[in-house]
mmCIF file of C-alpha atoms and ligand atoms in Angstrom:
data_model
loop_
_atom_site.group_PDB
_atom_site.id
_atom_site.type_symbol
_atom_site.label_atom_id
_atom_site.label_comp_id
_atom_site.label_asym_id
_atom_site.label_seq_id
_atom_site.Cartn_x
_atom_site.Cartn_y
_atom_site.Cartn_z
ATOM 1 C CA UNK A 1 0.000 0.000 0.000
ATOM 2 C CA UNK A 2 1.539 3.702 -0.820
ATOM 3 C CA UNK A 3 0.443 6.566 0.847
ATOM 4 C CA UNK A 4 -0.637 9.430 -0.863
ATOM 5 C CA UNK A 5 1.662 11.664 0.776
ATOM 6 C CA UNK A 6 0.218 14.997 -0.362
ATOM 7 C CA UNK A 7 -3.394 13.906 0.896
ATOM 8 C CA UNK A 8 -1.706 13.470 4.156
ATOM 9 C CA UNK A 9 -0.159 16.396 4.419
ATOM 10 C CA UNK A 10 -3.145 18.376 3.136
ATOM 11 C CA UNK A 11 -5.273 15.860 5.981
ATOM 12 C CA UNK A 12 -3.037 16.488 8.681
ATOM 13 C CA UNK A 13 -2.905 20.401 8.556
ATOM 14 C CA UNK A 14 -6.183 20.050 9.331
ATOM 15 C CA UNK A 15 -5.665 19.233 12.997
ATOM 16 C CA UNK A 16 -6.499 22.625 15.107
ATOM 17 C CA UNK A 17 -3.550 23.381 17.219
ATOM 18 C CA UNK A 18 -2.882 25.973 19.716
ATOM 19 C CA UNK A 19 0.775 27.815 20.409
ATOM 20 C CA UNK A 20 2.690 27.186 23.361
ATOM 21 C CA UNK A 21 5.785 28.038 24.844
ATOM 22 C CA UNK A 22 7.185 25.309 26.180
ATOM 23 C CA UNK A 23 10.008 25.793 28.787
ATOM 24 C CA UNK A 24 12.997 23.380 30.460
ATOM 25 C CA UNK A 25 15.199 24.130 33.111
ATOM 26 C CA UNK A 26 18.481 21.710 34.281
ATOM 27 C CA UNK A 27 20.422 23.158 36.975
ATOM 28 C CA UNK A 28 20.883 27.153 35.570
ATOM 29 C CA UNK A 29 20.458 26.386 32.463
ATOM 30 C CA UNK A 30 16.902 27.506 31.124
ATOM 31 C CA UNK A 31 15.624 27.378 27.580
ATOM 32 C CA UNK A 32 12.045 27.482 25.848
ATOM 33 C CA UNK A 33 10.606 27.113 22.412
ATOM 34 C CA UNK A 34 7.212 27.262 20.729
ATOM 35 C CA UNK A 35 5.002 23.890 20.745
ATOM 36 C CA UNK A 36 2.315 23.264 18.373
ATOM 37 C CA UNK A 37 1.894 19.999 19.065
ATOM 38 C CA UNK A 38 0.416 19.846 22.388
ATOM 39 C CA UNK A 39 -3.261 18.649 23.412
ATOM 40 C CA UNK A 40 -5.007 16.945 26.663
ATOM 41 C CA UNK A 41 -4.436 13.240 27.391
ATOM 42 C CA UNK A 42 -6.244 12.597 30.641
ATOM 43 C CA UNK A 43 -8.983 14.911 32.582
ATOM 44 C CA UNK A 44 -7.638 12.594 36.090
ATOM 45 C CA UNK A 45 -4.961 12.722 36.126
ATOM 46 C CA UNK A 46 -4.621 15.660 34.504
ATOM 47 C CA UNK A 47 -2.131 14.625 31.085
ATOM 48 C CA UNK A 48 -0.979 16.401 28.319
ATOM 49 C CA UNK A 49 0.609 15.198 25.370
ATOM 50 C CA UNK A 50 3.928 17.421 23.438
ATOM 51 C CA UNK A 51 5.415 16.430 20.614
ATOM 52 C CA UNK A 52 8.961 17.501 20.800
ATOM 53 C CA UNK A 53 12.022 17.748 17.794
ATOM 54 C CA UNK A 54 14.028 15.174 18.612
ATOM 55 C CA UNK A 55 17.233 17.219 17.681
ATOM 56 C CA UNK A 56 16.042 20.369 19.487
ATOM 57 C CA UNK A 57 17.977 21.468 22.731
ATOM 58 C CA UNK A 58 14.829 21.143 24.858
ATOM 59 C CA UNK A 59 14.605 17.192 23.761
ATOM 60 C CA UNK A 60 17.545 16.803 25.711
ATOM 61 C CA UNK A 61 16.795 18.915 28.718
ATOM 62 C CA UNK A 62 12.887 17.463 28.844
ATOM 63 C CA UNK A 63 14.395 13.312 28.949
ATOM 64 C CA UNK A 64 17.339 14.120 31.555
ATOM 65 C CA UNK A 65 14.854 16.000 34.192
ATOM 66 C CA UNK A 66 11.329 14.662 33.408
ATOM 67 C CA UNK A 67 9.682 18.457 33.649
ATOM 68 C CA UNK A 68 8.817 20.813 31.412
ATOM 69 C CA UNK A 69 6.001 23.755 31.232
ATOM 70 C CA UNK A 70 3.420 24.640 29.177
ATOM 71 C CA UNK A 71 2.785 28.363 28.767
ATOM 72 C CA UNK A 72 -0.525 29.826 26.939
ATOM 73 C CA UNK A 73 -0.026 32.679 25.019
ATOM 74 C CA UNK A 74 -2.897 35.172 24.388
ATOM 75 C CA UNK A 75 -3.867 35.917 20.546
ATOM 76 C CA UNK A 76 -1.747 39.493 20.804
ATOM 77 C CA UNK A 77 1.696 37.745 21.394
ATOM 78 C CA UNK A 78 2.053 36.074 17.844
ATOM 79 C CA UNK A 79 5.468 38.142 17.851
ATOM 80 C CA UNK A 80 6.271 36.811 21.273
ATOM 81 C CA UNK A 81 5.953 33.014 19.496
ATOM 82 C CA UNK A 82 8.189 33.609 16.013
ATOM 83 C CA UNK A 83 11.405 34.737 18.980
ATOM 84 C CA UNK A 84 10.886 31.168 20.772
ATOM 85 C CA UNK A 85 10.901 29.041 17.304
ATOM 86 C CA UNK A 86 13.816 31.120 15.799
ATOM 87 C CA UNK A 87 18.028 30.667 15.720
ATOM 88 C CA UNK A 88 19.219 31.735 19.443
ATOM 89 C CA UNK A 89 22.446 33.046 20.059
ATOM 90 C CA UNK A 90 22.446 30.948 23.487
ATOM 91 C CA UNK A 91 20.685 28.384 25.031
ATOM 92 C CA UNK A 92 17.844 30.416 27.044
ATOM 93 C CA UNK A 93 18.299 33.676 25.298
ATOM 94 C CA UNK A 94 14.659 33.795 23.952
ATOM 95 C CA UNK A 95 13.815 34.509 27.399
ATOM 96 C CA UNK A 96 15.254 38.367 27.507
ATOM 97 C CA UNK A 97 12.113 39.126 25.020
ATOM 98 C CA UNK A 98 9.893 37.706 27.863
ATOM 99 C CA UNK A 99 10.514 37.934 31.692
ATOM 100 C CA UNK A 100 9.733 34.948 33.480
ATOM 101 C CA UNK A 101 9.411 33.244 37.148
ATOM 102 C CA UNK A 102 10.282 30.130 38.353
ATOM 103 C CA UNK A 103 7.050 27.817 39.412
ATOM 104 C CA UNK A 104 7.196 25.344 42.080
ATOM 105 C CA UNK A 105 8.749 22.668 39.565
ATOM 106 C CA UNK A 106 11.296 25.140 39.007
ATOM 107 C CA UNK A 107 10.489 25.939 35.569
ATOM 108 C CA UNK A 108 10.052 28.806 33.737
ATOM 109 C CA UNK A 109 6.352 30.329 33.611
ATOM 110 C CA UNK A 110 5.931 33.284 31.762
ATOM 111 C CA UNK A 111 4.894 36.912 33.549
ATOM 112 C CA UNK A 112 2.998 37.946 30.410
ATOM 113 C CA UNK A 113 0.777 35.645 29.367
ATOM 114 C CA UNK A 114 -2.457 33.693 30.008
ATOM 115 C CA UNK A 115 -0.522 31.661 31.947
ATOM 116 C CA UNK A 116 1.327 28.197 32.800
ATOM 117 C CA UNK A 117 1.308 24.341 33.705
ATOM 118 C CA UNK A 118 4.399 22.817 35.166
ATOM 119 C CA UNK A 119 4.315 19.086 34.188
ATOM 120 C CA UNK A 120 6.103 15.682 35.326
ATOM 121 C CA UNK A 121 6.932 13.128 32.388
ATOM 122 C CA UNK A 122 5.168 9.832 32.980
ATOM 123 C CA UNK A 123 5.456 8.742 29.815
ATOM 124 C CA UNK A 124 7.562 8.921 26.307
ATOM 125 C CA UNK A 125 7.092 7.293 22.649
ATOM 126 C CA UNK A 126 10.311 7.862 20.406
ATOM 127 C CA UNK A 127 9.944 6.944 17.026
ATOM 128 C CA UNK A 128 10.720 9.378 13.924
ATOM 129 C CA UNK A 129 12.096 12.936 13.739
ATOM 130 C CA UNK A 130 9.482 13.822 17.317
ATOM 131 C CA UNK A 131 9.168 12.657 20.623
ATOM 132 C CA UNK A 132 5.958 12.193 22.114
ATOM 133 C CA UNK A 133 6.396 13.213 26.245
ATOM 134 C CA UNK A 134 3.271 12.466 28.412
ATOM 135 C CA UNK A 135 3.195 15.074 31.277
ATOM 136 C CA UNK A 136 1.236 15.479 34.674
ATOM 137 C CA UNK A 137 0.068 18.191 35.582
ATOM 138 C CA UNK A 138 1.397 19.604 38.977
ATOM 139 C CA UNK A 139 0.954 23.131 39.130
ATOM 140 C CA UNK A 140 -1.112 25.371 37.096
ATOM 141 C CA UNK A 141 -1.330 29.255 37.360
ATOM 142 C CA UNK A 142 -3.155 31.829 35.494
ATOM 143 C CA UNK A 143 -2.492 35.332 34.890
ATOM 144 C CA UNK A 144 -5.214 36.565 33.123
ATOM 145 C CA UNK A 145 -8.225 34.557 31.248
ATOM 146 C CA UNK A 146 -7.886 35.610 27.726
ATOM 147 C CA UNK A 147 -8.329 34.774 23.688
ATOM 148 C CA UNK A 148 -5.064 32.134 23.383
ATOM 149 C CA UNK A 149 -3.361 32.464 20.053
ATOM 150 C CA UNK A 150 -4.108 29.337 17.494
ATOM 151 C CA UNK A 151 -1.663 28.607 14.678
ATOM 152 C CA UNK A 152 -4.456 28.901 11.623
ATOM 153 C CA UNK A 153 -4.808 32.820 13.065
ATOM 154 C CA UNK A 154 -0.923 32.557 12.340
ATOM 155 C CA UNK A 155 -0.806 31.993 8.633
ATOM 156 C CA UNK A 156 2.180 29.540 9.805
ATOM 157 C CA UNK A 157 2.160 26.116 9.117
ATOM 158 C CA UNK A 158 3.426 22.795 11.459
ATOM 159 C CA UNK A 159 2.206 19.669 10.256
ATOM 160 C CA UNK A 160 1.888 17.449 7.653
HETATM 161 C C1 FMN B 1 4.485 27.241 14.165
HETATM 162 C C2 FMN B 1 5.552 26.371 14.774
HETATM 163 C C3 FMN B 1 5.186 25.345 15.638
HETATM 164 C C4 FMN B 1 6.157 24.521 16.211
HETATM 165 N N1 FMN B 1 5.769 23.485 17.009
HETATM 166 C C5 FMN B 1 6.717 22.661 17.522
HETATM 167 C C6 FMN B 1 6.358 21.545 18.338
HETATM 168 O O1 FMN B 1 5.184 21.285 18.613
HETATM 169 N N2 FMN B 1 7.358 20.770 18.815
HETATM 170 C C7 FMN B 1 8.682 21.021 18.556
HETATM 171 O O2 FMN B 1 9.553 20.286 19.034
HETATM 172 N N3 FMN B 1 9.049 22.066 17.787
HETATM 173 C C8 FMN B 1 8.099 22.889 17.282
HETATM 174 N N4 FMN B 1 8.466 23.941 16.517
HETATM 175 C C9 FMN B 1 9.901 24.146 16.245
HETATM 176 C C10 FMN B 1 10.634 24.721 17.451
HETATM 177 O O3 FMN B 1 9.990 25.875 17.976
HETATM 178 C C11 FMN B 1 12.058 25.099 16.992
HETATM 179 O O4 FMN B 1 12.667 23.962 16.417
HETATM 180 C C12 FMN B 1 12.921 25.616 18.107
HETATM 181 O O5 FMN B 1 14.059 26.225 17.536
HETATM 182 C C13 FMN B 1 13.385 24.538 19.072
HETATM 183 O O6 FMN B 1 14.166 25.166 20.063
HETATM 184 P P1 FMN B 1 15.314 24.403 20.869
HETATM 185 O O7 FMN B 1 16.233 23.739 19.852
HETATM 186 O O8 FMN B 1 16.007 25.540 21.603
HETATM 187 O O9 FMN B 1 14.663 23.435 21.790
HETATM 188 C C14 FMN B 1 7.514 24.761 15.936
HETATM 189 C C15 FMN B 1 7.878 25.796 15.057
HETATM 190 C C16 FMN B 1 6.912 26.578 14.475
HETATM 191 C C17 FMN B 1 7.328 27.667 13.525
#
């Protein structure tokens, strides 16, 4: 059987996705990047699912410590999302566009924004160019309950 690789490309943009920043922390080092691929695995626990380059510098950072966070960005920062997916001069530097706290799992939650989850990895699938991490949950904290931004508002694509 061949697949008709355009049809899934043009079948799996379809998926809605939100935009995330997703951020890491191992001992000082901090970093963060934009996630598209992120949805809800579990209501109890409460899961969530990230799909994450494999040959990113979070990938790394996200199997050695088991954490990472989730932050929701409202539908005014699209700006705020093209610094966290582009080249970085250093690990972390994306953060000096966007102040940030540390949560209780020690990872970094953005000041301006909806807001953030701080998740444990209980889970991982490797196979192909992602990794799938399965986080729970532990901390959740919101700033302000606004619009988020979606990728289709974008024009940017992820997928296919
Ligand atoms: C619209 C858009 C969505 C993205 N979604 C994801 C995603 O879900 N997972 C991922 O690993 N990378 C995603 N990326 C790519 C990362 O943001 C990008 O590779 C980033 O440079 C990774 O940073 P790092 O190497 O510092 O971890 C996306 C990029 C764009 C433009």
């Amino acid at each position: 059987m061949t697949l008709d690789l355009e049809a899934k490309k043009v079948l799996l943009r379809k998926i809605p996705h939100g935009l995330f920043i997703c951020g890491v922390r191992e001992g000082d080092e901090i970093n963060g990047f934009t996630a598209s691929w992120v949805t809800q695995g579990s209501f109890e626990p409460p899961l969530v699912v990230m799909a994450v380059r494999a040959e990113g510098s979070s990938h790394g950072i996200i199997e050695r410590t088991s954490r990472f966070s989730l932050n929701v960005l409202r539908s005014d920062q699209k700006d705020l999302a093209a610094v966290f997916f582009k080249p970085q001069t250093a690990l972390g530097g994306r953060f000096e566009s966007a102040p940030y706290s540390l949560g209780t799992l020690g990872l970094p939650l953005l000041d301006n924004a909806i807001g953030g989850v701080e998740c444990e990895v209980i889970g991982k699938v490797s196979s192909g160019d992602h990794s799938v991490f399965v986080g729970e949950v532990k901390s959740a904290k919101l700033i302000e309950d606004k619009e988020s931004l979606d990728l289709a508002s974008t024009g940017w694509s992820y997928g296919g």
